[in-house]
Coordinates of C-alpha atoms in Angstrom, one line a residue:
Chain N
M1 CA 0.0 0.0 0.0
T2 CA 1.3 3.4 -0.9
A3 CA 1.5 6.0 1.9
R4 CA -0.6 9.1 1.0
G5 CA 1.8 11.6 2.6
W6 CA 0.8 15.0 3.8
S7 CA -1.5 17.3 1.9
L8 CA 0.1 20.4 0.3
R9 CA -3.3 22.0 0.1
G10 CA -4.1 21.3 3.7
R11 CA -0.8 22.7 4.8
L12 CA -1.1 25.7 2.7
S13 CA -4.7 26.3 3.9
R14 CA -3.6 26.1 7.6
N15 CA -0.5 28.4 7.0
V16 CA -2.4 31.0 5.1
L17 CA -5.2 31.0 7.7
L18 CA -2.7 31.3 10.5
V19 CA -0.9 34.1 8.8
A20 CA -4.1 35.9 7.9
G21 CA -5.4 35.5 11.4
A22 CA -2.2 36.8 13.0
G23 CA -2.1 39.7 10.5
W24 CA -5.7 40.5 11.3
L25 CA -5.1 40.5 15.0
A26 CA -2.0 42.7 14.6
G27 CA -4.0 45.1 12.4
L28 CA -6.7 45.2 15.0
M29 CA -4.2 46.1 17.8
L30 CA -2.6 48.7 15.6
G31 CA -6.0 50.1 14.8
V32 CA -6.9 50.3 18.5
L33 CA -3.7 52.1 19.2
V34 CA -4.4 54.7 16.5
L35 CA -7.9 55.0 17.6
D36 CA -6.7 55.6 21.2
H37 CA -4.4 58.3 20.0
E38 CA -7.1 60.0 17.9
M39 CA -9.7 59.7 20.6
Q40 CA -7.4 61.3 23.1
E41 CA -6.8 64.2 20.7
V42 CA -10.5 64.7 20.0
L43 CA -11.5 64.5 23.7
D44 CA -8.7 66.8 24.7
E45 CA -9.9 69.3 22.0
G46 CA -13.4 68.9 23.5
L47 CA -12.0 69.9 26.9
R48 CA -10.3 72.9 25.5
S49 CA -13.5 74.1 23.7
E50 CA -15.5 73.7 26.8
A51 CA -12.9 75.6 28.9
R52 CA -12.8 78.5 26.4
L53 CA -16.6 78.6 26.5
V54 CA -16.8 78.6 30.3
L55 CA -14.1 81.3 30.6
A56 CA -16.0 83.5 28.1
V57 CA -19.2 83.1 30.0
M58 CA -17.5 83.8 33.4
E59 CA -15.9 86.9 32.0
G60 CA -19.3 88.2 31.1
R61 CA -20.8 87.5 34.5
G62 CA -18.2 89.4 36.5
S63 CA -16.5 88.0 39.5
E64 CA -18.9 85.3 40.4
S65 CA -17.4 82.0 41.0
L66 CA -18.7 78.6 41.5
A67 CA -18.1 77.7 45.1
H68 CA -17.6 74.0 44.4
W69 CA -16.7 71.7 41.6
Q70 CA -19.7 70.2 39.9
A71 CA -20.4 67.6 37.4
V72 CA -21.4 68.7 34.0
E73 CA -25.0 67.8 33.4
G74 CA -25.5 64.5 31.6
H75 CA -22.0 63.3 32.2
E76 CA -22.7 62.2 35.8
Q77 CA -19.3 61.9 37.5
D78 CA -17.2 61.5 34.3
L79 CA -16.7 65.1 33.5
L80 CA -16.1 67.7 36.4
L81 CA -15.8 71.4 36.2
R82 CA -14.2 73.8 38.7
V83 CA -14.2 77.6 38.2
L84 CA -12.0 79.8 40.4
S85 CA -12.0 83.5 40.6
A86 CA -8.5 85.1 40.7
G87 CA -7.2 85.1 44.2
G88 CA -10.3 83.4 45.5
P89 CA -10.4 80.1 47.5
A90 CA -10.0 76.9 45.7
P91 CA -13.0 74.6 46.1
P92 CA -12.1 70.9 46.7
A93 CA -11.7 68.7 43.6
P94 CA -10.6 65.0 42.9
W95 CA -7.3 66.3 41.6
P96 CA -4.7 68.4 43.4
E97 CA -4.5 72.1 43.0
L98 CA -3.0 73.1 39.7
T99 CA -0.8 76.1 39.1
K100 CA -0.1 76.1 35.4
D101 CA -2.5 76.1 32.4
G102 CA -2.5 73.0 30.1
L103 CA -3.5 69.4 29.9
R104 CA -2.1 66.7 32.2
N105 CA -3.0 63.3 33.7
S106 CA -3.7 63.5 37.4
G107 CA -4.5 60.2 39.0
D108 CA -7.7 58.9 37.3
W109 CA -8.4 62.1 35.7
R110 CA -7.4 64.0 32.5
V111 CA -7.4 67.6 33.6
L112 CA -7.3 70.8 31.6
R113 CA -6.5 74.1 33.4
A114 CA -7.2 77.3 31.5
S115 CA -7.2 80.8 32.9
S116 CA -8.2 84.4 31.9
G117 CA -7.4 87.5 33.8
S118 CA -10.1 87.0 36.5
H119 CA -11.0 83.3 36.3
V120 CA -9.4 79.9 36.3
V121 CA -11.3 76.9 34.8
E122 CA -10.4 73.4 35.4
I123 CA -12.1 70.6 33.5
G124 CA -11.4 67.0 34.4
Q125 CA -12.5 64.0 32.5
S126 CA -12.4 60.5 34.0
R127 CA -9.6 58.4 32.4
D128 CA -11.6 55.2 33.2
W129 CA -14.5 56.6 31.1
R130 CA -12.0 57.2 28.3
R131 CA -10.6 53.6 28.6
E132 CA -14.1 52.3 28.6
E133 CA -15.0 54.1 25.4
L134 CA -11.8 52.9 23.8
W135 CA -12.6 49.3 24.8
E136 CA -16.1 49.6 23.4
A137 CA -14.7 50.9 20.1
G138 CA -12.2 48.1 20.0
Q139 CA -14.9 45.5 20.7
G140 CA -17.0 47.0 17.9
L141 CA -14.1 46.8 15.6
F142 CA -13.4 43.2 16.6
L143 CA -17.0 42.1 16.2
L144 CA -17.3 43.8 12.9
M145 CA -14.2 42.2 11.5
L146 CA -14.7 38.7 12.9
P147 CA -17.3 37.6 10.2
V148 CA -14.9 38.9 7.6
L149 CA -12.2 36.5 9.0
L150 CA -14.7 33.6 9.0
L151 CA -15.7 34.4 5.5
L152 CA -12.0 34.1 4.5
L153 CA -11.9 30.4 5.4
P154 CA -13.9 29.1 2.4
V155 CA -12.4 31.8 0.2
I156 CA -8.9 30.7 1.1
H157 CA -9.9 27.0 0.6
L158 CA -11.4 27.7 -2.8
S159 CA -8.5 30.0 -3.9
L160 CA -6.0 27.3 -3.0
R161 CA -8.0 24.6 -4.7
N162 CA -8.1 26.7 -7.9
A163 CA -4.4 27.7 -7.6
L164 CA -3.3 24.0 -7.1
R165 CA -5.6 22.6 -9.7
P166 CA -2.9 22.5 -12.4
A167 CA -0.6 20.7 -10.0
Q168 CA -3.3 18.2 -9.1
A169 CA -4.2 17.6 -12.7
F170 CA -0.5 17.0 -13.4
A171 CA -0.2 14.5 -10.6
Q172 CA -3.3 12.7 -11.8
A173 CA -2.0 12.6 -15.3
V174 CA 1.3 11.0 -14.1
A175 CA -0.6 8.5 -11.9
A176 CA -3.0 7.5 -14.7
R177 CA -0.3 7.1 -17.3
P178 CA 0.0 3.4 -18.4
A179 CA 3.4 1.9 -17.8
D180 CA 4.1 1.4 -21.5
D181 CA 3.3 5.0 -22.4
L182 CA 6.7 6.7 -22.4
A183 CA 5.6 9.9 -24.3
P184 CA 6.7 13.2 -22.7
F185 CA 4.3 15.2 -20.6
A186 CA 2.9 18.4 -22.3
A187 CA 3.4 21.7 -20.6
D188 CA -0.2 22.8 -21.0
G189 CA -1.2 25.2 -18.2
L190 CA 1.5 23.9 -15.9
P191 CA 2.8 26.6 -13.5
A192 CA 6.5 27.6 -13.6
E193 CA 7.2 26.0 -10.3
L194 CA 6.3 22.6 -11.7
S195 CA 8.2 23.0 -15.0
P196 CA 11.5 21.7 -13.6
L197 CA 9.6 18.6 -12.3
R198 CA 8.0 18.0 -15.7
A199 CA 11.4 18.6 -17.5
A200 CA 13.1 16.1 -15.2
L201 CA 10.3 13.5 -15.6
N202 CA 10.4 13.9 -19.4
G203 CA 14.1 13.5 -19.2
Y204 CA 13.7 10.2 -17.4
L205 CA 11.0 9.1 -19.8
G206 CA 13.2 9.9 -22.7
R207 CA 16.0 7.9 -21.4
L208 CA 13.8 5.0 -20.5
S209 CA 12.2 5.1 -24.0
Q210 CA 15.6 5.1 -25.6
A211 CA 16.7 2.2 -23.4
V212 CA 13.5 0.2 -24.2
E213 CA 13.9 0.9 -27.9
A214 CA 17.6 0.1 -27.8
E215 CA 16.8 -3.2 -26.0
R216 CA 14.2 -4.1 -28.6
Q217 CA 16.5 -3.1 -31.5
F218 CA 19.3 -5.1 -29.9
A219 CA 17.1 -8.2 -29.5
A220 CA 15.9 -7.9 -33.1
H221 CA 19.5 -7.3 -34.5
A222 CA 21.0 -9.9 -32.3
A223 CA 18.4 -12.5 -33.4
H224 CA 19.0 -11.6 -37.0
E225 CA 22.8 -11.7 -36.7
L226 CA 22.8 -15.0 -34.8
R227 CA 19.9 -16.9 -36.4
T228 CA 20.6 -16.1 -40.1
P229 CA 24.1 -17.7 -40.2
V230 CA 22.7 -20.7 -38.4
A231 CA 19.9 -20.9 -40.9
A232 CA 22.4 -20.7 -43.7
A233 CA 24.6 -23.4 -42.2
K234 CA 21.5 -25.7 -41.7
A235 CA 20.5 -25.0 -45.3
R236 CA 23.9 -25.9 -46.6
L237 CA 23.9 -29.1 -44.5
Q238 CA 20.6 -30.2 -46.0
P239 CA 22.0 -32.0 -49.1
L240 CA 24.7 -33.7 -47.0
K241 CA 22.1 -35.3 -44.7
A242 CA 21.2 -37.7 -47.4
D243 CA 24.8 -38.6 -48.3
P244 CA 25.6 -42.2 -47.4
Q245 CA 29.0 -41.3 -46.0
L246 CA 28.5 -37.9 -44.5
G247 CA 24.9 -38.2 -43.6
A248 CA 25.3 -39.2 -39.9
D249 CA 27.8 -36.4 -39.2
A250 CA 25.6 -33.9 -41.1
R251 CA 22.5 -34.9 -39.1
A252 CA 24.5 -34.6 -35.9
V253 CA 25.8 -31.2 -36.8
D254 CA 22.2 -30.2 -37.8
R255 CA 21.0 -31.2 -34.3
Q256 CA 23.9 -29.3 -32.7
L257 CA 22.9 -26.2 -34.8
D258 CA 19.3 -26.6 -33.6
Q259 CA 20.5 -26.8 -30.0
L260 CA 22.8 -23.8 -30.5
S261 CA 19.9 -21.9 -32.0
G262 CA 17.6 -22.8 -29.0
R263 CA 20.4 -21.7 -26.5
L264 CA 20.9 -18.4 -28.3
A265 CA 17.1 -17.7 -28.3
Q266 CA 16.9 -18.5 -24.5
L267 CA 20.0 -16.4 -23.7
L268 CA 18.4 -13.5 -25.5
Q269 CA 15.2 -14.1 -23.7
L270 CA 17.0 -14.2 -20.4
A271 CA 18.8 -10.9 -21.2
R272 CA 15.4 -9.3 -22.1
A273 CA 13.8 -10.7 -18.9
E274 CA 16.7 -9.4 -16.8
A275 CA 16.4 -6.0 -18.5
G276 CA 12.9 -5.7 -17.1
L277 CA 10.8 -6.8 -20.1
G278 CA 8.1 -8.0 -17.6
L279 CA 7.6 -4.5 -16.3
V280 CA 6.6 -3.2 -19.7
G281 CA 2.8 -2.6 -20.1
G282 CA 0.4 -3.4 -22.9
R283 CA -2.9 -5.2 -23.5
V284 CA -3.1 -8.6 -25.0
D285 CA -5.5 -11.5 -25.4
L286 CA -4.0 -14.4 -23.4
L287 CA -5.8 -17.0 -25.5
R288 CA -4.4 -15.7 -28.8
I289 CA -0.9 -15.7 -27.4
L290 CA -1.4 -19.1 -25.8
R291 CA -2.6 -20.6 -29.2
L292 CA 0.3 -19.0 -31.1
V293 CA 2.9 -20.2 -28.6
I294 CA 1.5 -23.8 -28.8
E295 CA 1.3 -23.5 -32.6
E296 CA 5.0 -22.5 -32.9
L297 CA 6.3 -25.4 -30.8
P298 CA 8.5 -27.5 -33.1
A299 CA 6.4 -30.1 -35.0
G300 CA 6.4 -33.5 -33.3
H301 CA 7.9 -31.9 -30.1
C302 CA 5.2 -33.3 -27.9
P303 CA 1.4 -33.2 -27.9
V304 CA -0.1 -30.2 -26.1
L305 CA -3.7 -30.3 -25.2
L306 CA -5.2 -26.8 -24.6
D307 CA -8.3 -26.6 -22.5
D308 CA -9.4 -23.0 -22.6
G309 CA -12.3 -23.7 -20.2
D310 CA -14.8 -22.5 -22.8
I311 CA -13.3 -19.0 -22.6
E312 CA -13.1 -17.2 -25.9
E313 CA -10.8 -14.4 -24.9
M314 CA -9.1 -13.1 -21.8
W315 CA -7.5 -9.7 -21.9
L316 CA -4.4 -9.0 -19.8
D317 CA -2.6 -5.8 -19.1
T318 CA 1.0 -6.9 -20.0
D319 CA 3.5 -6.9 -22.8
A320 CA 2.8 -9.5 -25.5
D321 CA 6.4 -10.5 -25.9
A322 CA 7.0 -10.9 -22.2
L323 CA 3.9 -13.1 -21.8
A324 CA 4.8 -15.2 -24.8
I325 CA 8.4 -15.7 -23.6
L326 CA 7.0 -16.8 -20.2
L327 CA 4.5 -19.2 -21.7
R328 CA 6.9 -20.5 -24.3
N329 CA 9.4 -21.5 -21.7
L330 CA 6.8 -22.9 -19.3
I331 CA 5.2 -25.1 -21.9
G332 CA 8.4 -25.8 -23.7
N333 CA 10.0 -26.9 -20.5
A334 CA 7.1 -29.3 -19.8
C335 CA 7.4 -30.7 -23.3
Q336 CA 11.2 -31.1 -23.1
H337 CA 11.4 -32.7 -19.7
G338 CA 8.0 -34.5 -19.5
T339 CA 7.4 -38.1 -20.5
G340 CA 3.9 -37.6 -22.0
P341 CA 1.4 -35.1 -23.3
V342 CA 1.3 -31.7 -21.8
R343 CA -2.1 -30.4 -20.6
V344 CA -2.6 -26.6 -20.5
R345 CA -5.8 -25.6 -18.7
L346 CA -7.2 -22.1 -18.2
S347 CA -9.9 -21.4 -15.7
G348 CA -12.3 -18.5 -15.4
D349 CA -10.4 -17.1 -12.4
A350 CA -7.3 -16.6 -14.7
R351 CA -5.3 -19.5 -13.3
L352 CA -3.3 -21.4 -15.9
L353 CA -2.4 -24.9 -15.1
V354 CA 0.4 -26.7 -17.0
E355 CA 0.9 -30.3 -16.1
N356 CA 2.7 -33.3 -17.6
P357 CA 3.9 -36.7 -16.5
V358 CA 7.6 -36.9 -15.5
T359 CA 10.1 -39.5 -14.5
E360 CA 10.6 -40.5 -10.9
G361 CA 12.9 -38.1 -9.1
A362 CA 12.3 -35.2 -11.5
A363 CA 12.5 -31.8 -9.9
F364 CA 11.8 -28.2 -10.8
R365 CA 15.1 -26.3 -11.3
F366 CA 14.6 -22.5 -11.2
A367 CA 18.3 -21.6 -10.7
R368 CA 20.3 -20.4 -13.7
F369 CA 22.0 -23.2 -15.6
D370 CA 20.9 -25.7 -13.0
K371 CA 20.0 -28.9 -14.8
A372 CA 19.8 -32.6 -14.2
P373 CA 22.8 -34.8 -15.2
L374 CA 22.6 -35.8 -18.8
S375 CA 19.8 -33.3 -19.4
E376 CA 19.8 -31.8 -22.9
G377 CA 18.0 -28.7 -21.6
S378 CA 19.7 -25.3 -21.3
G379 CA 19.0 -24.8 -17.6
L380 CA 17.5 -21.5 -18.4
G381 CA 13.8 -22.2 -19.2
L382 CA 12.4 -22.0 -15.6
T383 CA 14.9 -19.2 -14.7
I384 CA 13.3 -17.1 -17.4
V385 CA 9.8 -18.1 -16.3
D386 CA 10.6 -17.2 -12.7
H387 CA 12.1 -13.8 -13.6
L388 CA 9.2 -12.8 -15.8
A389 CA 6.5 -14.1 -13.3
R390 CA 8.1 -12.0 -10.5
Q391 CA 8.4 -8.9 -12.7
M392 CA 4.8 -9.2 -13.8
G393 CA 3.6 -9.9 -10.3
L394 CA 2.1 -13.3 -11.2
P395 CA 2.2 -15.9 -8.4
L396 CA 3.6 -19.2 -9.6
V397 CA 3.2 -22.5 -7.7
A398 CA 5.1 -25.6 -8.9
Q399 CA 4.7 -29.0 -7.4
M400 CA 5.4 -32.7 -8.2
Q401 CA 2.5 -35.0 -7.3
G402 CA 2.3 -38.7 -8.1
G403 CA 4.6 -38.5 -11.1
V404 CA 3.0 -35.4 -12.5
A405 CA 4.6 -32.0 -12.6
Q406 CA 2.1 -29.2 -12.1
V407 CA 2.7 -25.5 -12.4
V408 CA -0.1 -23.0 -11.7
L409 CA 0.3 -19.5 -12.9
D410 CA -2.1 -17.0 -11.4
L411 CA -2.7 -14.3 -14.0
S412 CA -5.6 -12.6 -12.2
A413 CA -3.4 -9.7 -11.1
R414 CA -2.9 -8.7 -14.7
R415 CA -6.5 -9.1 -15.8
A416 CA -7.6 -6.1 -17.8
D417 CA -10.5 -4.0 -16.7
L418 CA -12.4 -3.8 -20.0
R419 CA -15.2 -1.8 -18.4
A420 CA -12.8 1.1 -18.4
L421 CA -12.7 1.0 -22.2
R422 CA -16.4 0.8 -22.7
Chain V
M1 CA 5.9 -23.9 -59.6
R2 CA 7.5 -20.5 -59.6
L3 CA 8.6 -19.1 -56.3
L4 CA 10.1 -15.8 -55.2
V5 CA 12.7 -15.8 -52.4
V6 CA 13.2 -12.4 -50.8
E7 CA 16.3 -12.8 -48.6
D8 CA 19.2 -10.4 -48.1
S9 CA 21.7 -13.0 -46.7
P10 CA 23.6 -14.3 -49.8
D11 CA 24.6 -17.5 -48.0
L12 CA 21.1 -18.4 -46.9
A13 CA 19.6 -17.3 -50.2
E14 CA 22.1 -19.5 -52.2
A15 CA 21.3 -22.5 -50.1
L16 CA 17.6 -21.9 -50.2
L17 CA 17.6 -21.5 -54.0
R18 CA 19.7 -24.6 -54.5
H19 CA 17.3 -26.7 -52.3
L20 CA 14.1 -25.3 -53.8
R21 CA 15.4 -25.7 -57.4
G22 CA 16.5 -29.2 -56.5
Q23 CA 12.8 -29.9 -55.6
G24 CA 11.8 -28.9 -59.1
H25 CA 10.7 -25.3 -58.5
A26 CA 11.6 -22.2 -60.6
V27 CA 12.9 -19.8 -58.1
D28 CA 13.7 -16.1 -58.4
H29 CA 15.8 -14.3 -55.8
A30 CA 15.4 -10.7 -54.6
G31 CA 17.8 -9.3 -52.1
S32 CA 15.9 -6.1 -51.3
V33 CA 12.5 -4.5 -51.2
D34 CA 13.0 -2.8 -54.6
A35 CA 14.2 -5.9 -56.3
A36 CA 11.2 -7.8 -54.9
E37 CA 8.7 -5.2 -56.1
A38 CA 10.3 -5.2 -59.5
A39 CA 10.1 -9.0 -59.7
L40 CA 6.4 -9.0 -58.5
D41 CA 5.6 -6.5 -61.2
V42 CA 6.7 -8.7 -64.0
A43 CA 6.1 -12.3 -62.9
E44 CA 3.3 -14.5 -61.4
Y45 CA 4.5 -16.5 -58.5
A46 CA 2.8 -19.4 -56.7
V47 CA 4.3 -18.5 -53.3
A48 CA 6.7 -15.8 -52.0
L49 CA 9.1 -16.4 -49.2
L50 CA 9.7 -13.1 -47.5
D51 CA 12.4 -11.9 -45.0
L52 CA 11.5 -8.9 -42.8
G53 CA 14.8 -7.2 -42.3
L54 CA 15.9 -6.1 -45.7
P55 CA 18.6 -3.5 -46.5
D56 CA 16.3 -0.9 -48.1
G57 CA 13.2 -1.4 -46.0
S58 CA 10.9 -3.7 -44.1
G59 CA 9.4 -6.8 -45.7
L60 CA 6.3 -6.1 -43.6
D61 CA 5.7 -2.8 -45.5
L62 CA 6.2 -4.6 -48.8
L63 CA 3.6 -7.2 -47.7
R64 CA 1.1 -4.4 -46.6
R65 CA 1.5 -2.7 -50.0
L66 CA 0.9 -6.0 -51.7
R67 CA -2.3 -6.7 -49.8
A68 CA -3.5 -3.1 -50.2
K69 CA -3.4 -3.7 -53.9
G70 CA -5.6 -6.7 -53.4
D71 CA -2.8 -9.2 -54.3
R72 CA -3.6 -12.6 -52.7
L73 CA -0.2 -14.1 -53.5
P74 CA 0.5 -16.6 -50.6
V75 CA 3.3 -15.1 -48.6
I76 CA 5.4 -17.0 -46.0
I77 CA 7.4 -14.8 -43.8
A78 CA 10.8 -16.4 -43.1
T79 CA 12.6 -14.3 -40.5
A80 CA 15.0 -14.2 -37.6
R81 CA 12.5 -12.2 -35.5
D82 CA 11.1 -14.6 -33.1
Q83 CA 9.0 -12.3 -30.9
I84 CA 5.3 -12.9 -30.7
S85 CA 4.6 -9.2 -31.4
D86 CA 6.5 -9.6 -34.8
R87 CA 4.6 -12.8 -35.5
I88 CA 1.2 -11.1 -34.7
A89 CA 2.2 -8.0 -36.8
G90 CA 3.2 -10.3 -39.7
L91 CA 0.0 -12.3 -39.6
D92 CA -2.1 -9.2 -39.2
A93 CA -0.4 -7.6 -42.2
G94 CA -1.7 -10.5 -44.3
A95 CA 1.0 -13.2 -44.2
D96 CA -0.2 -16.7 -44.7
D97 CA 2.5 -18.3 -42.6
Y98 CA 5.4 -17.3 -40.4
V99 CA 8.5 -19.4 -39.9
V100 CA 11.4 -18.4 -37.7
K101 CA 15.0 -19.0 -38.7
P102 CA 16.7 -21.4 -38.6
F103 CA 14.0 -23.6 -40.2
D104 CA 14.0 -27.1 -41.5
L105 CA 14.1 -27.0 -45.3
D106 CA 11.9 -30.1 -45.7
E107 CA 9.3 -28.5 -43.4
L108 CA 9.6 -25.2 -45.3
G109 CA 9.1 -27.1 -48.6
A110 CA 6.0 -28.8 -47.2
R111 CA 4.5 -25.4 -46.1
I112 CA 5.3 -23.9 -49.6
R113 CA 3.4 -26.8 -51.3
A114 CA 0.5 -26.5 -48.9
H115 CA 0.0 -22.8 -49.4
A116 CA 0.4 -23.2 -53.2
R117 CA -2.3 -25.9 -53.2
R118 CA -4.6 -23.8 -51.1
A119 CA -4.1 -20.8 -53.4
Q120 CA -5.0 -23.1 -56.3
G121 CA -8.2 -24.1 -54.6
A122 CA -7.2 -27.5 -53.5
P123 CA -6.2 -27.3 -49.9
A124 CA -5.6 -30.7 -48.3
A125 CA -6.7 -29.8 -44.8
R126 CA -9.2 -27.1 -45.7
L127 CA -12.9 -27.8 -45.9
E128 CA -15.7 -25.6 -47.2
I129 CA -19.1 -26.1 -45.6
A130 CA -22.1 -23.8 -45.8
G131 CA -20.0 -20.7 -46.5
L132 CA -17.4 -21.6 -43.9
E133 CA -13.8 -22.3 -44.5
I134 CA -12.5 -24.8 -41.9
D135 CA -8.7 -25.3 -41.4
R136 CA -8.5 -28.6 -39.5
A137 CA -4.7 -28.5 -39.4
R138 CA -4.8 -25.2 -37.5
S139 CA -8.1 -25.7 -35.7
R140 CA -9.6 -22.5 -37.2
V141 CA -12.9 -21.6 -38.8
F142 CA -13.4 -18.6 -41.2
R143 CA -16.4 -17.0 -42.8
E144 CA -15.6 -14.6 -45.6
G145 CA -12.0 -14.3 -44.4
A146 CA -13.0 -13.4 -40.8
E147 CA -12.1 -15.9 -38.1
I148 CA -14.9 -17.3 -35.9
R149 CA -13.4 -18.1 -32.6
L150 CA -14.2 -21.4 -31.1
T151 CA -13.3 -22.7 -27.6
S152 CA -11.3 -25.9 -27.3
R153 CA -14.3 -28.0 -26.4
E154 CA -16.4 -26.5 -29.2
W155 CA -13.6 -27.3 -31.6
A156 CA -13.3 -30.9 -30.2
V157 CA -17.0 -31.6 -31.0
L158 CA -16.8 -30.0 -34.4
D159 CA -13.6 -31.8 -35.3
A160 CA -15.1 -35.1 -34.3
L161 CA -18.1 -34.5 -36.6
L162 CA -15.8 -33.3 -39.4
G163 CA -13.7 -36.5 -39.0
A164 CA -16.9 -38.5 -39.7
R165 CA -18.3 -36.1 -42.2
G166 CA -21.5 -37.5 -43.8
R167 CA -21.9 -40.1 -41.0
V168 CA -24.0 -39.9 -37.9
L169 CA -22.0 -39.7 -34.7
S170 CA -23.7 -40.8 -31.5
K171 CA -23.9 -38.6 -28.4
T172 CA -21.6 -41.1 -26.7
A173 CA -19.0 -40.8 -29.5
L174 CA -19.1 -37.0 -29.2
E175 CA -18.8 -37.3 -25.4
E176 CA -15.6 -39.2 -25.9
A177 CA -14.2 -36.2 -27.8
L178 CA -14.7 -34.2 -24.6
Y179 CA -13.2 -36.7 -22.3
C180 CA -9.7 -35.6 -23.2
F181 CA -10.3 -32.4 -21.2
D182 CA -10.4 -34.5 -18.0
A183 CA -13.2 -32.5 -16.6
E184 CA -16.5 -34.0 -15.5
I185 CA -18.9 -34.0 -18.4
A186 CA -22.5 -33.0 -17.7
G187 CA -25.3 -35.1 -19.1
N188 CA -26.3 -32.5 -21.6
A189 CA -22.8 -31.3 -22.5
V190 CA -23.0 -32.5 -26.1
E191 CA -26.4 -30.7 -26.7
V192 CA -24.9 -27.6 -25.1
Y193 CA -21.8 -27.5 -27.4
V194 CA -23.8 -28.5 -30.5
S195 CA -26.2 -25.6 -29.7
R196 CA -23.3 -23.2 -29.3
L197 CA -21.7 -24.3 -32.6
R198 CA -25.0 -23.8 -34.4
T199 CA -25.2 -20.3 -33.0
K200 CA -21.7 -19.4 -34.1
L201 CA -21.5 -21.3 -37.4
G202 CA -25.1 -21.5 -38.6
A203 CA -27.9 -23.9 -37.8
E204 CA -27.4 -25.8 -41.1
V205 CA -23.8 -26.9 -40.3
I206 CA -24.8 -29.6 -37.9
E207 CA -27.9 -31.8 -38.4
T208 CA -29.7 -33.8 -35.8
R209 CA -30.8 -37.4 -36.4
R210 CA -33.4 -38.0 -33.7
G211 CA -32.5 -41.0 -31.5
L212 CA -29.2 -41.5 -33.4
G213 CA -27.0 -38.5 -33.0
Y214 CA -25.5 -35.6 -35.1
L215 CA -23.8 -35.2 -38.4
V216 CA -22.1 -32.6 -40.6
P217 CA -23.5 -33.2 -44.1

């Protein structure tokens, strides 16, 4: 099972939300600070206006003075006013006596002292009241902005989803690509950040494609270069085989050439299997391949009875050559080392049984070049079968039972999902 | 008969020509696609033996061009390419047969004669019944060139009936044809396979003789 790993979109969503939230809080605090500063200025200016007004009124009324400080109507105890006539007694107030004009903080009060020739006006405003007003303004700001922040959540989610859509589409295209499709990925709509990834991936695909093509070319050329001279040699031997004096030797050489040709073919197959032929993808009808493989067995090699289980076709997702090499060696091995007809039986669950009678003491030999004494085999057939079955992910069970060799190849893992094509 | 051997290896071509001429055939040799096309333009051949890897092109392309022109000349591909994908490509391109080097010259000779006979309308192992072409040697059935796919058991029943063509085969005799598959045979197995064959091949191909059995007329 493949680990899913962490989600880029999830991490980005969390990070963006955290940063946006922190920024919003910082902005709110800054806003409250600015608001505080501006409120102080406005309220101070209000105190000055009131002081000027009171002074002007008092100047018009002569030398009367208010005997005591009093709260300005409507402000309860938040705003206090004290008017002194020059040289007169100072009525008590919640702040100490002031000697100079101007604004100052005095205990819990913000106090303004203003004077004219005959009067002194002191106006005090509760600092608690000012703080309370600021707190209410801050709360209002917070409550007004909170829905905006909550609204940001889905907006961030949608924005990130849209922004990451090309990356997600690219990832899906890579995941959906069949193993045998080595064409480069197009740059359509891909963001610049993913371009290096695409370029690197295309580089690997290019190299892989060249390697696969080179391997195919090599197999074709090697087969041509090796088989054609053998064919020519066999053809030249043909007239000698009927010669009374040279016939026996010619036939022996002919058999040796057949053996050499078989060995060359199996060495090439082993090389291809070890190069990863079984990992190449494709789509193929198992029964067509099975029939062709049985048909191409040398005439008179051994009788092979195919029981297709009344199945007309069975499509597999795998490379035709890899499957054919596997089947050729599996059935060919049964033919070569068995003592009777080979039965090949396919069942509906994509299990292929190959069975044949064998001599006592016969054993399966999967190791390379491992063969029984006096055997005319190459010691490669089952090695190739084992290699390819592993690469293709096909479980293979081999057993000897009552003088019968049985191999069951489970092909179900490679069964093609034809519904996807419909 | 007149044969065309398209083979670029001088050694192999010389030995092939000597062998085939020794069997009484008139044989022309072409070592390239161009030479083969020139020979095919001026002479009528009974069979062509075609290599795939030629110095100036692919024998497969030559075969495709030939078939595209409607030429039904029997072509046997004789090549070193032993991969199943090459074999499938060759057969799908219209080859009548595919042999891999090194081949036995006697067997090759037999194949050449069989394809020539077939082209002349006298195939030994081919039967024509009710618009069907049946190749018993290769266990295949065709209708108008298209293969009709039969399963192993369907073919076993048909083959048994063809082997006794014109005679009635009892249900027991047909069951024997199915015994080779080692599986348990249901009581109505013969009826089932005869019915399936009639569906695929046509009802007139197999006749029923009530109480006796079946026959292919």
